[in-house]
Short mmCIF file of C-alpha atoms in Angstrom, two decimals:
data_model
loop_
_atom_site.label_atom_id
_atom_site.label_comp_id
_atom_site.label_asym_id
_atom_site.label_seq_id
_atom_site.Cartn_x
_atom_site.Cartn_y
_atom_site.Cartn_z
CA MET A 168 3.94 12.81 -4.29
CA HIS A 169 4.11 14.78 -1.12
CA ARG A 170 4.05 12.12 1.12
CA ILE A 171 0.94 12.78 2.84
CA GLU A 172 -0.44 11.54 -0.40
CA ASN A 173 0.04 7.95 0.54
CA TYR A 174 -2.23 8.40 3.51
CA LEU A 175 -5.63 10.15 1.89
CA THR A 176 -7.43 7.28 1.30
CA ARG A 177 -7.09 5.91 4.91
CA LEU A 178 -7.41 9.21 6.27
CA TYR A 179 -10.88 9.33 4.44
CA GLY A 180 -11.65 6.08 5.95
CA TYR A 181 -10.98 7.29 9.69
CA ALA A 182 -12.52 10.17 8.84
CA ILE A 183 -15.79 8.25 7.82
CA SER A 184 -15.39 5.97 10.63
CA LEU A 185 -15.96 9.04 13.66
CA ALA A 186 -18.93 11.37 10.75
CA ARG A 187 -20.24 8.85 8.96
CA ASP A 188 -21.36 11.83 6.37
CA PRO A 189 -19.21 11.58 3.20
CA GLU A 190 -19.00 15.31 2.96
CA THR A 191 -17.47 16.08 6.61
CA ALA A 192 -15.35 13.33 6.08
CA LYS A 193 -13.79 14.77 2.95
CA ASP A 194 -13.45 18.45 5.22
CA LEU A 195 -12.10 16.76 7.65
CA VAL A 196 -9.32 14.77 5.61
CA GLN A 197 -8.87 18.38 3.74
CA GLN A 198 -8.42 20.11 7.28
CA CYS A 199 -5.95 17.22 7.87
CA ALA A 200 -4.02 17.83 4.75
CA VAL A 201 -3.67 21.37 5.17
CA LYS A 202 -2.87 21.27 8.80
CA SER A 203 0.39 19.04 8.12
CA LEU A 204 1.34 20.52 5.08
CA ALA A 205 1.51 24.03 6.59
CA ALA A 206 3.02 22.33 9.79
CA LYS A 207 6.37 23.27 11.32
CA SER A 208 7.87 20.79 12.56
CA VAL A 209 6.89 16.61 10.91
CA PRO A 210 7.87 13.53 11.99
CA THR A 211 10.51 12.33 9.70
CA ASP A 212 10.18 8.72 11.29
CA GLU A 213 7.11 6.99 8.98
CA SER A 214 5.12 5.32 11.57
CA ALA A 215 5.27 7.95 13.71
CA TYR A 216 4.68 10.68 11.12
CA ARG A 217 1.35 8.33 10.54
CA ALA A 218 -0.21 8.55 13.81
CA TRP A 219 0.63 11.90 13.97
CA LEU A 220 -1.83 12.59 11.12
CA PHE A 221 -4.02 10.68 12.67
CA VAL A 222 -3.65 12.24 15.82
CA ILE A 223 -4.33 15.93 13.96
CA LEU A 224 -7.90 14.36 12.25
CA ARG A 225 -8.92 13.35 15.44
CA ASN A 226 -8.42 16.22 16.95
CA SER A 227 -10.04 18.28 13.89
CA PHE A 228 -13.44 15.70 14.36
CA LEU A 229 -13.02 16.61 18.12
CA ASP A 230 -13.00 20.59 16.71
CA HIS A 231 -15.81 20.18 14.04
CA VAL A 232 -17.86 17.83 17.02
CA ARG A 233 -17.60 21.35 19.46
CA ARG A 234 -18.39 23.73 17.15
CA ASN A 235 -21.62 22.66 15.69
CA ARG A 236 -22.33 21.53 19.32
CA LEU A 237 -22.81 17.35 18.40
CA THR A 238 -22.61 15.10 21.15
CA ASP A 239 -20.40 12.08 20.89
CA ASP A 240 -19.26 9.58 23.04
CA LEU A 241 -15.83 9.56 22.42
CA PHE A 242 -14.63 10.63 25.64
CA GLU A 243 -17.07 9.32 27.77
CA PRO A 244 -16.24 6.11 30.14
CA GLU A 245 -16.98 3.03 28.24
CA ARG A 246 -20.10 1.73 29.47
CA PRO A 247 -20.13 -1.40 31.45
CA ASP A 248 -22.33 -4.06 29.23
CA GLU A 249 -19.58 -6.62 27.20
CA PRO A 250 -21.07 -8.22 24.02
CA SER A 251 -20.88 -12.02 24.66
CA MET A 252 -18.35 -12.79 23.05
CA GLU A 253 -19.33 -16.34 22.90
CA TYR A 254 -18.33 -18.25 19.18
CA TRP A 255 -19.99 -16.64 16.70
CA GLN A 256 -23.14 -18.95 15.96
CA GLY A 257 -24.74 -17.00 13.05
CA ASP A 258 -24.20 -17.67 8.95
CA GLU A 259 -20.57 -16.91 8.06
CA ARG A 260 -22.34 -16.15 4.06
CA LEU A 261 -24.02 -13.39 6.36
CA ILE A 262 -20.61 -11.63 6.63
CA ASN A 263 -20.57 -9.01 3.30
CA VAL A 264 -19.92 -5.78 2.67
CA LEU A 265 -23.43 -4.72 2.48
CA ASN A 266 -24.76 -6.33 5.99
CA VAL A 267 -21.90 -4.90 7.46
CA LYS A 268 -21.90 -1.50 5.89
CA GLN A 269 -25.27 -2.07 7.37
CA ALA A 270 -24.02 -2.80 10.51
CA MET A 271 -21.19 -0.58 10.82
CA ALA A 272 -23.80 2.82 11.10
CA ARG A 273 -25.47 1.16 14.18
CA LEU A 274 -22.13 1.37 16.07
CA ARG A 275 -21.57 3.56 18.45
CA PRO A 276 -18.94 6.00 18.19
CA ARG A 277 -15.94 4.45 20.33
CA ASP A 278 -16.48 0.97 18.52
CA ARG A 279 -16.58 2.92 14.88
CA GLU A 280 -13.33 4.65 15.33
CA ILE A 281 -11.58 1.60 16.80
CA ILE A 282 -12.91 -0.42 13.95
CA GLY A 283 -11.73 2.90 11.47
CA LEU A 284 -8.19 3.14 12.80
CA VAL A 285 -7.40 -0.59 12.50
CA ASP A 286 -9.89 -2.05 10.06
CA LEU A 287 -10.21 0.97 7.16
CA ALA A 288 -6.81 3.04 7.89
CA GLY A 289 -4.34 -0.05 8.78
CA LEU A 290 -2.82 1.13 11.72
CA SER A 291 -1.21 -1.30 14.18
CA TYR A 292 -2.44 -1.64 17.98
CA ALA A 293 0.99 0.52 18.97
CA GLU A 294 -0.39 3.37 16.30
CA ALA A 295 -3.90 3.56 16.70
CA SER A 296 -2.82 3.35 21.14
CA LYS A 297 -0.64 6.46 20.18
CA VAL A 298 -3.78 8.14 18.11
CA MET A 299 -6.59 7.33 21.14
CA GLU A 300 -3.72 8.54 24.44
CA VAL A 301 -4.48 4.37 25.28
CA PRO A 302 -2.54 1.62 26.56
CA THR A 303 -2.06 -0.88 23.58
CA GLY A 304 -3.82 -3.27 25.71
CA THR A 305 -6.91 -1.05 25.63
CA VAL A 306 -6.50 -1.62 22.35
CA MET A 307 -6.64 -4.64 21.69
CA SER A 308 -9.70 -5.19 24.15
CA ARG A 309 -11.85 -2.28 22.06
CA ILE A 310 -11.11 -4.09 18.76
CA SER A 311 -12.53 -6.96 20.11
CA ARG A 312 -15.62 -5.56 21.51
CA ALA A 313 -16.41 -3.59 18.42
CA ARG A 314 -15.71 -6.76 16.04
CA ALA A 315 -18.16 -8.51 18.49
CA ARG A 316 -20.93 -5.88 18.71
CA LEU A 317 -20.32 -5.94 14.96
CA LEU A 318 -20.97 -9.35 14.32
CA ASP A 319 -23.72 -9.04 16.84
CA LEU A 320 -25.38 -6.44 15.09
CA VAL A 321 -24.38 -8.64 11.51
CA ASP A 322 -26.63 -11.91 12.95
CA GLU A 323 -29.70 -9.08 14.29
CA SER A 324 -29.77 -7.12 11.24
CA ASN A 325 -30.37 -10.07 9.07
CA VAL A 326 -31.97 -12.92 10.65
CA GLU A 327 -35.75 -12.94 11.54
CA LYS A 328 -37.33 -15.63 12.61
CA LEU A 329 -40.45 -17.26 10.78
CA GLU A 330 -43.15 -18.25 12.63
CA PRO A 331 -43.88 -21.86 11.43
CA ARG A 332 -47.41 -20.90 9.43
CA SER A 333 -50.65 -22.84 10.92
CA GLY A 334 -53.92 -23.64 9.28
CA ARG A 335 -54.33 -23.67 5.94
CA LEU A 336 -53.42 -21.11 2.89
CA LYS A 337 -56.25 -19.22 2.02
CA LYS A 338 -58.40 -19.93 -1.58
CA LEU A 339 -57.63 -17.11 -3.59
CA MET B 283 -7.80 -19.70 29.06
CA ALA B 284 -11.14 -17.63 29.07
CA ARG B 285 -12.92 -16.83 26.39
CA LYS B 286 -12.71 -13.29 26.25
CA GLN B 287 -8.59 -13.78 26.09
CA THR B 288 -8.80 -16.46 23.36
CA PHE B 289 -11.34 -13.78 21.31
CA GLU B 290 -8.67 -10.81 21.67
CA ARG B 291 -6.16 -13.65 20.62
CA SER B 292 -7.85 -14.57 17.21
CA ASN B 293 -8.56 -10.85 16.63
CA ALA B 294 -4.74 -10.41 16.82
CA PHE B 295 -3.89 -12.94 15.14
CA ALA B 296 -6.05 -11.45 12.22
CA ASP B 297 -4.47 -8.21 12.42
CA GLY B 298 -0.81 -9.47 12.20
CA GLU B 299 -0.74 -8.32 15.98
CA LEU B 300 1.00 -11.60 16.85
CA ASP B 301 4.33 -13.04 17.35
CA ARG B 302 5.85 -15.88 15.63
CA GLN B 303 5.08 -18.09 18.66
CA GLY B 304 1.59 -16.55 19.24
CA ARG B 305 0.92 -17.51 16.15
CA SER B 306 2.15 -21.04 15.73
CA ASP B 307 0.27 -21.45 18.97
CA VAL B 308 -3.17 -19.99 17.49
CA LEU B 309 -2.20 -22.42 14.11
CA LYS B 310 -1.55 -25.41 16.12
CA ASP B 311 -5.17 -24.78 18.49
CA ALA B 312 -7.08 -24.45 15.54
CA ALA B 313 -5.86 -27.15 13.95
CA GLU B 314 -7.47 -28.87 16.69
CA ASP B 315 -10.85 -27.08 17.31
CA PRO B 316 -13.26 -26.42 14.30
CA ARG B 317 -15.19 -23.60 15.99
CA LEU B 318 -11.68 -21.84 16.36
CA ALA B 319 -10.77 -22.56 12.62
CA ARG B 320 -14.17 -20.86 11.79
CA GLU B 321 -13.48 -17.71 14.12
CA LEU B 322 -10.80 -16.95 12.83
CA SER B 323 -12.19 -17.65 9.00
CA ASN B 324 -15.05 -15.37 9.91
CA LEU B 325 -12.90 -12.83 11.71
CA GLU B 326 -10.57 -12.55 8.10
CA ARG B 327 -14.85 -12.86 5.96
CA LEU B 328 -15.07 -9.74 8.48
CA LYS B 329 -11.95 -7.77 8.10
CA SER B 330 -12.30 -7.42 4.35
CA ALA B 331 -15.90 -6.83 4.21
CA ILE B 332 -14.90 -3.62 6.40
CA SER B 333 -12.56 -2.64 4.31
CA ASP B 334 -14.49 -3.17 1.41
CA SER B 335 -17.61 -1.19 2.57
CA VAL B 336 -16.09 2.36 2.35
CA ASP B 337 -16.35 3.76 -1.21
CA ALA B 338 -13.37 6.42 -0.94
CA PRO B 339 -13.54 9.73 -3.19
CA ASP B 340 -10.86 10.70 -6.09
CA MET B 341 -8.27 11.60 -2.86
CA ASN B 342 -6.09 14.45 -4.64
CA LEU B 343 -4.42 16.47 -2.92
CA ALA B 344 -3.49 19.66 -5.29
CA ALA B 345 -7.43 20.14 -5.82
CA MET B 346 -8.15 19.19 -2.10
CA THR B 347 -5.35 22.03 -0.81
CA GLY B 348 -6.78 24.04 -3.55
CA LYS B 349 -10.55 23.95 -2.81
CA HIS B 350 -11.76 26.76 -0.96
CA GLY B 351 -15.55 28.39 -0.10
CA GLY B 352 -16.22 31.82 0.39
CA HIS B 353 -16.35 30.91 4.31
CA ARG B 354 -12.92 29.21 4.28
CA SER B 355 -10.84 32.34 2.60
CA TRP B 356 -8.28 32.57 5.34
CA ARG B 357 -7.25 29.26 4.16
CA ARG B 358 -6.25 30.39 0.81
CA PRO B 359 -2.34 31.63 2.18
CA VAL B 360 -1.81 28.13 3.35
CA MET B 361 -3.36 26.32 0.71
CA ALA B 362 -1.55 28.54 -1.68
CA MET B 363 1.65 27.49 0.19
CA ALA B 364 0.72 24.25 0.79
CA ALA B 365 0.64 23.68 -3.24
CA CYS B 366 3.55 25.26 -4.01
CA LEU B 367 5.35 22.45 -1.51
CA VAL B 368 3.33 19.80 -3.39
CA LEU B 369 4.69 20.33 -6.99
CA PHE B 370 8.19 21.19 -5.25
CA VAL B 371 8.24 17.67 -3.74
CA ALA B 372 6.62 16.18 -6.14
CA ALA B 373 9.16 17.55 -9.03
CA GLY B 374 11.89 16.74 -6.69
CA LEU B 375 11.07 13.33 -6.59
CA ALA B 376 9.83 12.76 -10.18
CA TRP B 377 14.19 13.56 -10.80
CA SER B 378 15.44 11.61 -8.70
CA VAL B 379 13.43 8.87 -9.77
CA ILE B 380 12.82 9.27 -13.40
CA GLY B 381 15.44 11.42 -14.37
CA PRO B 382 18.29 9.50 -13.74
CA GLY B 383 17.11 5.97 -16.04
CA VAL B 384 15.65 8.08 -19.18
CA GLY B 385 18.62 10.47 -19.59
CA SER B 386 21.16 7.54 -19.21
CA GLY B 387 18.91 4.80 -20.37
CA ARG B 388 19.88 2.81 -17.51
CA SER B 389 18.50 -0.59 -17.59
CA ASN B 390 18.99 -3.46 -14.93
CA HIS B 391 18.51 -6.98 -16.26
CA GLY B 392 17.59 -5.65 -19.26
CA VAL B 393 14.95 -4.09 -18.08
CA PRO B 394 14.46 -0.47 -19.08
CA VAL B 395 13.62 0.97 -15.79
CA ALA B 396 12.62 4.36 -16.86
CA TRP B 397 10.31 2.50 -19.37
CA ALA B 398 8.95 0.69 -16.65
CA ILE B 399 8.01 3.63 -13.88
CA ALA B 400 6.53 5.45 -16.67
CA VAL B 401 4.59 2.51 -17.92
CA HIS B 402 3.90 1.65 -13.83
CA ASN B 403 2.98 5.87 -13.23
CA SER B 404 0.65 6.07 -16.49
CA TRP B 405 -2.45 4.25 -14.96
CA VAL B 406 -2.38 5.73 -11.61
CA LYS B 407 -5.54 8.09 -12.04
CA GLU B 408 -7.64 5.03 -13.43
CA ASP B 409 -10.41 2.70 -12.00
CA ALA B 410 -11.23 -0.81 -11.98
CA PRO B 411 -12.71 -1.30 -15.58
CA SER B 412 -16.13 -1.95 -15.89
CA GLN B 413 -15.29 -4.81 -18.98
CA THR B 414 -12.52 -6.29 -16.70
CA ARG B 415 -13.14 -9.64 -17.92
CA ALA B 416 -14.42 -8.89 -21.43
CA ILE B 417 -10.45 -7.11 -21.85
CA LEU B 418 -8.58 -9.38 -20.75
CA ARG B 419 -9.95 -12.35 -22.31
CA PRO B 420 -8.77 -11.10 -25.91
CA ALA B 421 -5.29 -9.61 -24.42
CA ASN B 422 -4.89 -12.60 -22.77
CA ALA B 423 -5.30 -14.29 -26.12
CA ARG B 424 -3.00 -12.44 -28.29
CA LEU B 425 0.05 -12.72 -26.04
CA ASN B 426 -1.11 -15.84 -24.37
CA ALA B 427 -0.39 -14.39 -21.31
CA HIS B 428 -1.58 -15.96 -17.86
CA VAL B 429 -2.78 -12.71 -15.77
CA PRO B 430 -3.43 -14.31 -11.81
CA ASP B 431 -6.12 -12.96 -9.52
CA LEU B 432 -4.76 -11.46 -6.44
CA SER B 433 -7.32 -10.53 -4.37
CA ALA B 434 -6.34 -12.42 -1.65
CA ALA B 435 -3.75 -10.17 -0.95
CA LYS B 436 -6.81 -7.47 -1.23
CA LEU B 437 -5.03 -6.23 -4.85
CA HIS B 438 -8.01 -6.02 -7.49
CA ILE B 439 -7.13 -5.18 -11.52
CA ALA B 440 -7.97 -1.66 -11.39
CA HIS B 441 -6.24 -1.53 -15.56
CA ILE B 442 -5.62 -3.57 -18.49
CA GLY B 443 -4.48 -1.87 -21.54
CA GLU B 444 -1.36 -2.22 -24.08
CA SER B 445 2.38 -0.18 -24.04
CA ARG B 446 5.27 -0.39 -26.29
CA THR B 447 8.72 -1.60 -25.04
CA LEU B 448 11.85 0.17 -26.47
CA ASP B 449 12.57 -1.83 -28.63
CA GLY B 450 8.86 -1.31 -30.55
CA LEU B 451 7.36 -4.72 -29.21
CA PRO B 452 4.05 -5.23 -27.65
CA ALA B 453 3.87 -5.04 -24.26
CA MET B 454 0.88 -5.75 -21.86
CA VAL B 455 0.21 -3.82 -19.00
CA ILE B 456 -1.61 -5.16 -15.32
CA GLY B 457 -2.45 -2.72 -13.13
CA TYR B 458 -3.55 -4.11 -9.84
CA ARG B 459 -4.52 -1.38 -6.79
CA GLY B 460 -4.83 -2.44 -3.23
CA THR B 461 -7.40 -0.05 -1.12
CA ARG B 462 -4.09 0.71 1.56
CA GLY B 463 -2.29 3.30 -1.40
CA CYS B 464 -0.72 0.12 -3.15
CA ARG B 465 -0.40 -0.23 -6.68
CA ILE B 466 1.25 -2.93 -8.60
CA THR B 467 2.15 -2.79 -12.44
CA LEU B 468 2.84 -6.31 -14.21
CA LEU B 469 4.10 -5.91 -17.50
CA ILE B 470 4.44 -9.04 -20.24
CA ASP B 471 6.16 -8.27 -23.65
CA GLY B 472 7.93 -10.99 -25.89
CA SER B 473 11.50 -9.93 -24.60
CA PRO B 474 14.21 -12.06 -24.11
CA ALA B 475 14.80 -12.01 -20.37
CA GLU B 476 16.76 -15.46 -18.09
CA PRO B 477 16.08 -18.29 -19.57
CA GLY B 478 14.08 -21.30 -17.72
CA GLY B 479 11.64 -19.02 -15.48
CA LYS B 480 14.55 -17.82 -12.78
CA ALA B 481 14.19 -14.35 -11.45
CA ILE B 482 15.99 -11.77 -10.46
CA PHE B 483 15.31 -9.15 -7.97
CA PHE B 484 16.16 -5.95 -8.40
CA LYS B 485 15.21 -2.85 -6.63
CA VAL B 486 16.25 0.78 -7.55
CA ASP B 487 15.26 3.95 -5.16
CA LYS B 488 11.64 2.60 -3.56
CA LEU B 489 10.96 0.95 -6.83
CA ILE B 490 11.16 -2.61 -6.14
CA ALA B 491 10.79 -5.26 -9.04
CA MET B 492 11.19 -8.94 -9.97
CA VAL B 493 12.10 -9.88 -13.60
CA TRP B 494 11.64 -13.56 -15.35
CA GLN B 495 11.03 -15.48 -18.10
CA ALA B 496 7.56 -17.62 -18.43
CA GLY B 497 7.78 -19.64 -22.35
CA SER B 498 8.24 -16.86 -24.84
CA LEU B 499 7.25 -13.69 -22.68
CA ARG B 500 9.43 -11.89 -20.55
CA HIS B 501 7.61 -10.43 -17.26
CA VAL B 502 8.13 -7.65 -14.88
CA ILE B 503 6.29 -7.00 -11.81
CA LEU B 504 7.03 -3.59 -9.72
CA ALA B 505 5.61 -1.61 -7.34
CA GLU B 506 6.53 1.35 -5.40
CA GLY B 507 7.25 1.60 -1.56
CA MET B 508 5.89 -1.94 -0.90
CA ALA B 509 7.24 -3.73 1.76
CA GLU B 510 9.52 -6.17 0.94
CA ALA B 511 9.01 -9.27 2.01
CA ARG B 512 5.07 -8.61 1.04
CA PHE B 513 6.03 -7.56 -2.45
CA ARG B 514 8.41 -10.82 -2.85
CA LEU B 515 5.48 -13.20 -1.77
CA ILE B 516 3.24 -11.61 -4.23
CA ALA B 517 5.57 -11.70 -7.22
CA GLU B 518 7.09 -15.52 -6.60
CA THR B 519 3.19 -16.18 -6.42
CA VAL B 520 2.33 -14.25 -9.85
CA ARG B 521 5.21 -16.05 -11.42
CA ARG B 522 4.58 -19.41 -10.39
CA THR B 523 1.42 -18.90 -11.67
CA SER B 524 2.23 -17.72 -14.93
CA LEU B 525 4.82 -20.91 -14.93
CA GLU B 526 2.03 -23.17 -13.67
CA ARG B 527 -0.88 -21.63 -15.96
CA LEU B 528 -2.55 -22.26 -12.31
CA PRO B 529 -4.93 -19.82 -10.05
CA VAL B 530 -3.69 -19.10 -6.94
CA ASP B 531 -3.80 -22.29 -4.71
CA ASP B 532 -5.50 -21.82 -0.94
CA ALA B 533 -2.38 -21.85 1.09
CA THR B 534 -1.43 -19.60 -1.38
CA ARG B 535 -3.84 -17.38 -0.41
CA MET B 536 -4.18 -17.59 2.56
CA ALA B 537 -0.48 -16.54 2.84
CA LEU B 538 -1.27 -13.53 0.58
CA ALA B 539 -3.86 -12.53 2.93
CA ARG B 540 -1.28 -13.29 6.26
CA SER B 541 1.09 -10.91 4.08
CA ARG B 542 -0.68 -7.84 3.73
CA ALA B 543 -2.42 -7.87 7.24
CA LYS B 544 1.12 -7.87 8.93
CA SER B 545 2.79 -5.40 6.28
CA PRO B 546 2.58 -1.72 6.16
CA PRO B 547 0.97 0.45 4.11
CA CYS B 548 2.75 0.94 0.84
CA ALA B 549 4.46 4.72 1.35
CA ALA B 550 5.88 5.31 -2.58
#
């Protein structure tokens, strides 16, 4: 087994968080695999190798965005609006796979990316910081903000306040 | 401490990014603050739901590097080269891991290593059986074995089957698969091992394994490329449940989840 094979599923997790489309995500992983296998120089240290693979995938995604003239806010400055980060008041049963999947689709690309790197690809903060070329402290802040926004979306998308009914039920 | 910092610290705790002192501080604070305890629990749930929210397709490197469409013909030479490289590396790895054991019948503590590796590698392509429970019951009953739930370590049963030891004894094979490339195989058969449930731990190349006796059954648990500390905790959990025949308790489930968060993915 080639060492990249250990990372294919995790690369796909990151790719789907960036691209949101399974076919594009598979293409990105394929491009990453081909580029890494054809590379003349490959990091020997496992952590460096891992980060290197994710950088290749990220660059492939950015090429894809440019080539297809898509818009993406990965490089735009962060918006000043902060999620509340107060203690989450929602019902913990709302945090399930279906709700989280729906909420993930509504996250901003920048938030999806950090969640893709940390939660789907399982990178450490230090490794994620190498991939995104930001300090480790920024990774720490970004993952917190992204999860806070995700929790807000989980809460919003599932809680519909029912207005109390007034009057009598109509007779059928 | 400002709320933003507290939340960042909770996230770092959930991601296994805090040092021993930091973890200890968080646990101490959580014991005194139910809101913080609930937050940590919610973050665990969230992380788990996120990692389960992606259905990764079968990512086969050979198929992937061999895939080409009309508009990608320029990639063919690179793909051919990549495929050759993969085959070369795979052949070398197979010889280094399986070859010596197969040729010499080498064993560790009575465990035929080559057989264990061959069984471990045999179920790699399979996905979780749809009738896991139905399959589990008769197999369980036949060998009177205890099959532990390792979902807290994010390892789910992906294969249940039977094999035969080199001595011809029936063996039950339980394969667990994780979400970050980890696979664990639990082999249960009637061969004698160290009596009294005493565990023997050993490593061969990237293979890491533990063998013990529970009742009349020999248990072998093995993985490739898994962080040793994580493997030891999982193996010890399985050993204990096989001796006590009880489900994994809450404290151990928590420890398994933390160990996974702190460990790197498996690199076979």
